[in-house]
mmCIF file of C-alpha atoms in Angstrom:
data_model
loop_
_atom_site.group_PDB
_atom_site.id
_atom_site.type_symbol
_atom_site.label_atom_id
_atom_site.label_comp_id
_atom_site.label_asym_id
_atom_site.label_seq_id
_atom_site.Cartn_x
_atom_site.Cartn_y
_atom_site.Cartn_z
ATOM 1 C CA UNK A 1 16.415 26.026 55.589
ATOM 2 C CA UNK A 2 12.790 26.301 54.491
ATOM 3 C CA UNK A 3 13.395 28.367 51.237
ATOM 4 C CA UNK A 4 15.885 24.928 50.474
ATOM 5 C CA UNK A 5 12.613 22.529 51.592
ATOM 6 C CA UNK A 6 10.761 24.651 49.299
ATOM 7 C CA UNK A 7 12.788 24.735 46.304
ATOM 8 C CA UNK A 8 13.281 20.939 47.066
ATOM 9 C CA UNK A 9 9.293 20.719 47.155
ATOM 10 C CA UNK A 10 8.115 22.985 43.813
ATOM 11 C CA UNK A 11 11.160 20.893 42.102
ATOM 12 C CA UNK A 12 9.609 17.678 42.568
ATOM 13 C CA UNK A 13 5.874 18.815 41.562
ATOM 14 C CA UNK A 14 7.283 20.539 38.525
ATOM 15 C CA UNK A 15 9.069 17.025 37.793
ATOM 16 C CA UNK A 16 6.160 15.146 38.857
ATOM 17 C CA UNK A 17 3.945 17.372 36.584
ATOM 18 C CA UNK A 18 6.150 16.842 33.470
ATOM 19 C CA UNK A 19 6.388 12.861 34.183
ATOM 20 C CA UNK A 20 2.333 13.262 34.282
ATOM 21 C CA UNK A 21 2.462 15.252 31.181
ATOM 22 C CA UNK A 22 4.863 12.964 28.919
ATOM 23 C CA UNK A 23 3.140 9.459 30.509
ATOM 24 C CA UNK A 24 -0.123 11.059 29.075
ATOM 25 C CA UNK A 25 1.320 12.555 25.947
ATOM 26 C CA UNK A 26 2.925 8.683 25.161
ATOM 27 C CA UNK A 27 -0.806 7.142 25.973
ATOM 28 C CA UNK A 28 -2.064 9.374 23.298
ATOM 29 C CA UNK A 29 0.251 8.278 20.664
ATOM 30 C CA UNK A 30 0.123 4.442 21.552
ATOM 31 C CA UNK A 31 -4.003 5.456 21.420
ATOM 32 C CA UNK A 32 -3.740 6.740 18.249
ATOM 33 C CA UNK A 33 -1.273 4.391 17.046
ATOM 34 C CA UNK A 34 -3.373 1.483 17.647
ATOM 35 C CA UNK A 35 -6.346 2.825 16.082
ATOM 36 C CA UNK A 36 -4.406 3.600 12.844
ATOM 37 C CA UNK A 37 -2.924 0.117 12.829
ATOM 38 C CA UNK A 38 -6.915 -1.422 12.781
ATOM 39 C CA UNK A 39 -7.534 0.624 10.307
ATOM 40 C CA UNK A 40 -4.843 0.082 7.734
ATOM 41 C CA UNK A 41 -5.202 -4.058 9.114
ATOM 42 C CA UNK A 42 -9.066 -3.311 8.400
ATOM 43 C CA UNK A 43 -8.896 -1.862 4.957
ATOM 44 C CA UNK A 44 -5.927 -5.103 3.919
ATOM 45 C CA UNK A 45 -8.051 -7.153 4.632
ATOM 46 C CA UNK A 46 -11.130 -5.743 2.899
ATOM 47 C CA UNK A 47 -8.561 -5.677 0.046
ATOM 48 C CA UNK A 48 -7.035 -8.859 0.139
ATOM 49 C CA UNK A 49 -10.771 -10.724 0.419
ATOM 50 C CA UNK A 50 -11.919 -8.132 -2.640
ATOM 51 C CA UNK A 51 -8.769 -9.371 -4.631
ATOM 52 C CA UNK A 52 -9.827 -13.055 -4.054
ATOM 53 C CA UNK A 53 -13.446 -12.757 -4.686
ATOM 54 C CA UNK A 54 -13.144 -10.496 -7.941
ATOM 55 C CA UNK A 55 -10.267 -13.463 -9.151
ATOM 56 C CA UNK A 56 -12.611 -16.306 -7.892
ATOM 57 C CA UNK A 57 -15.909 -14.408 -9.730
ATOM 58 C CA UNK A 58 -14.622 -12.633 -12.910
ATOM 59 C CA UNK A 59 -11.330 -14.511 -13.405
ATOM 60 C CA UNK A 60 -9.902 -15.058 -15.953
ATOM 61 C CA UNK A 61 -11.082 -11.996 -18.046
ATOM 62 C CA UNK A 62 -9.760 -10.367 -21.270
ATOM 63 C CA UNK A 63 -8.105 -7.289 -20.520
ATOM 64 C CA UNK A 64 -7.782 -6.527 -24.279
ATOM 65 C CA UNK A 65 -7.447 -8.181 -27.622
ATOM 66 C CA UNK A 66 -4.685 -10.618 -26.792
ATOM 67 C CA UNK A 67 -4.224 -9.940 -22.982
ATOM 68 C CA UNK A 68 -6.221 -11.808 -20.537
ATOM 69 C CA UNK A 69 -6.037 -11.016 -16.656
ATOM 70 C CA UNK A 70 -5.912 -14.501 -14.646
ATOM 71 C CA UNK A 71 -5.831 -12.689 -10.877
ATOM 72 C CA UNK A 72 -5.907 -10.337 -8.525
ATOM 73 C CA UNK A 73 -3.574 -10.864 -5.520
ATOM 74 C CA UNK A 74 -2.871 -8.751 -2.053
ATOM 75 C CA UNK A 75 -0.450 -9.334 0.085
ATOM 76 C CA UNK A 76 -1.133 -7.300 3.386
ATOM 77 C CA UNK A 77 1.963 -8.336 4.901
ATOM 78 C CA UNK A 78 3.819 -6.375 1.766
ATOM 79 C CA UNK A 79 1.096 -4.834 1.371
ATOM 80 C CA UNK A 80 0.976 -5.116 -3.024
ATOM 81 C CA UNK A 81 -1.563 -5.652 -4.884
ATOM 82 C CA UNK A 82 -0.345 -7.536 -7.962
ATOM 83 C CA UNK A 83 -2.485 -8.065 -10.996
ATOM 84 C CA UNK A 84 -1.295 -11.294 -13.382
ATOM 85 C CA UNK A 85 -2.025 -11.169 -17.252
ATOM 86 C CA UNK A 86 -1.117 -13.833 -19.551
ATOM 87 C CA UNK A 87 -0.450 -12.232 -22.887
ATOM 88 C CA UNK A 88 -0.870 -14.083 -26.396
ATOM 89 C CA UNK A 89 0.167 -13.760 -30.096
ATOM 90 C CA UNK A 90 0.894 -10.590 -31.537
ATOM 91 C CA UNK A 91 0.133 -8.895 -28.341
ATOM 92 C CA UNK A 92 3.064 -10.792 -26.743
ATOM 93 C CA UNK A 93 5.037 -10.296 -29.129
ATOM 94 C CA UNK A 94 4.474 -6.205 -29.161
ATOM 95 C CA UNK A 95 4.865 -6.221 -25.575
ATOM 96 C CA UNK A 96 7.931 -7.618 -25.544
ATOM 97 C CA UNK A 97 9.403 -4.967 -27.930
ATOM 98 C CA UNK A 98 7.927 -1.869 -25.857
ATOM 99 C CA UNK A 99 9.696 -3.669 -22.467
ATOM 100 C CA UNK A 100 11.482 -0.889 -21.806
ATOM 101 C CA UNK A 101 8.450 1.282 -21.445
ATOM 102 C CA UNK A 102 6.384 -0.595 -20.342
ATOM 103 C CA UNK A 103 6.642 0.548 -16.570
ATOM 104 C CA UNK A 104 5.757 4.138 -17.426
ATOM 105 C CA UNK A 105 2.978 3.054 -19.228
ATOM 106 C CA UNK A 106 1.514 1.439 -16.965
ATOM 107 C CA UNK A 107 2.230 3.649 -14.165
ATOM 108 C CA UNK A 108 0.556 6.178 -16.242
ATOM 109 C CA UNK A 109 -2.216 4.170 -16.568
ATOM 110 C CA UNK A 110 -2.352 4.093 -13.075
ATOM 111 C CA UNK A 111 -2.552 7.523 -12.451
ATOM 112 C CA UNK A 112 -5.181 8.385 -14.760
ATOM 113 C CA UNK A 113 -7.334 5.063 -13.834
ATOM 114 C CA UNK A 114 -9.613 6.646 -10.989
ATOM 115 C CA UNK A 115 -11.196 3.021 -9.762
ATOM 116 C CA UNK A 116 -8.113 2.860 -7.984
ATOM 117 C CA UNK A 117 -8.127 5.713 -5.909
ATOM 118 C CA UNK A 118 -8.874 4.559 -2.286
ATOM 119 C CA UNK A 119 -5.900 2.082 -2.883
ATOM 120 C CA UNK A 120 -3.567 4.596 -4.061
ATOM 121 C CA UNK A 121 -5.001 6.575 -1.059
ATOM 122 C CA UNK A 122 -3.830 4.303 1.140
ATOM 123 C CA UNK A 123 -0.234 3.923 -0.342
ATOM 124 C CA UNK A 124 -0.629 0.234 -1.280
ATOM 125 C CA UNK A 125 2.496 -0.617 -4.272
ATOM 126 C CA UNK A 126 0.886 -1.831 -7.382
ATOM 127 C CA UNK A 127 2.714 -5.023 -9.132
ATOM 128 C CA UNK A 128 2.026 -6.452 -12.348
ATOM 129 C CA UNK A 129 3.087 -9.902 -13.648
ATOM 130 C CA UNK A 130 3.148 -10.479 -17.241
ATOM 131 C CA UNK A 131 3.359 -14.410 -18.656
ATOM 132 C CA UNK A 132 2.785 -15.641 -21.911
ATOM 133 C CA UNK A 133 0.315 -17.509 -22.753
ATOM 134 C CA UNK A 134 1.953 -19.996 -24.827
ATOM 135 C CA UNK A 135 4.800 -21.313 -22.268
ATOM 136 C CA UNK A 136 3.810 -19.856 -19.392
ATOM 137 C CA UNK A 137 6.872 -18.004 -18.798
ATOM 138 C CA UNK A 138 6.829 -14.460 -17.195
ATOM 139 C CA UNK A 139 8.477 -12.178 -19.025
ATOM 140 C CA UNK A 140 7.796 -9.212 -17.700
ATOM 141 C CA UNK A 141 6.940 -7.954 -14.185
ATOM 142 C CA UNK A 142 7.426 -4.555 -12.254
ATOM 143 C CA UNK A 143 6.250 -2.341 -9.116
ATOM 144 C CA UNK A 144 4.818 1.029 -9.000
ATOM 145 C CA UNK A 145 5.458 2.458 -5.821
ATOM 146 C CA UNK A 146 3.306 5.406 -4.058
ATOM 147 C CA UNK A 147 5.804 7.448 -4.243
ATOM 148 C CA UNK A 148 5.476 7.070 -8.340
ATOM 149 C CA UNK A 149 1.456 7.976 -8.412
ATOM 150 C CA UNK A 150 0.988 9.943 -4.615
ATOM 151 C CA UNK A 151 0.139 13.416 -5.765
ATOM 152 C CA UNK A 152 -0.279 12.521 -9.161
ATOM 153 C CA UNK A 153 -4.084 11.260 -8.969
#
């Protein structure tokens, strides 16, 4: 019957309409995937070349009395940026006791330290290596996560 034939008809435009409509909707995401991917690959590697030339020009530096930082490292792949001290003395020796607060410390730090805000903008995990100086033995290392600063800067 023709009503059938039409039914039959509007059915496949309204199907052909919605195919149109999701095949577009799923070019916008891959779009606007891809473009989000070059930028976060843009901006690690910006970071990881600024990590190599800041260790290659100011490297090693003392952090403090007693604390010297040897390097700045990225990893884009892992995306964390890990800073490596070696640690002497009486410093060492302090550090060592305060271990077990050492990680809020230093995430504290983090939050209140402003020169890092475009990394922690971008959600990059901060890790810090800790060695002495004296045997060359790391004895202390963490990671501070986004989720530990995001909101908190």
């Amino acid at each position: 019957s023709t009503s059938e034939i039409f039914n039959f008809r509007t059915f496949q435009l309204l199907n052909l309409q919605l195919f149109n409509m999701r095949f577009k909707n799923a070019v916008k995401v891959l779009i606007i995937s891809v473009i989000c991917t070059s930028c976060v690959n843009k901006f690690d590697k910006i970071l990881q070349q600024e990590a190599a030339q800041y260790t290659a020009n100011n490297c090693p530096q003392e952090a403090e009395p007693g604390t010297q930082l040897d390097s700045l490292v990225y990893n884009p792949q892992e995306r964390i940026y890990t800073m490596y001290y070696s640690v002497s003395g009486a410093n060492e020796v302090i550090m060592r006791e305060q271990i077990p607060l050492l990680h809020h410390l230093l995430c504290q730090r983090l939050i209140d330290n402003a020169d890092y805000k475009e990394i922690k903008d971008n959600g990059v995990t901060f890790a810090y290596v800790y060695r002495s100086k004296q045997t060359g033995a790391t004895f202390y290392q963490t990671e501070i996560r986004s989720n530990e600063y995001a909101g908190l800067h």
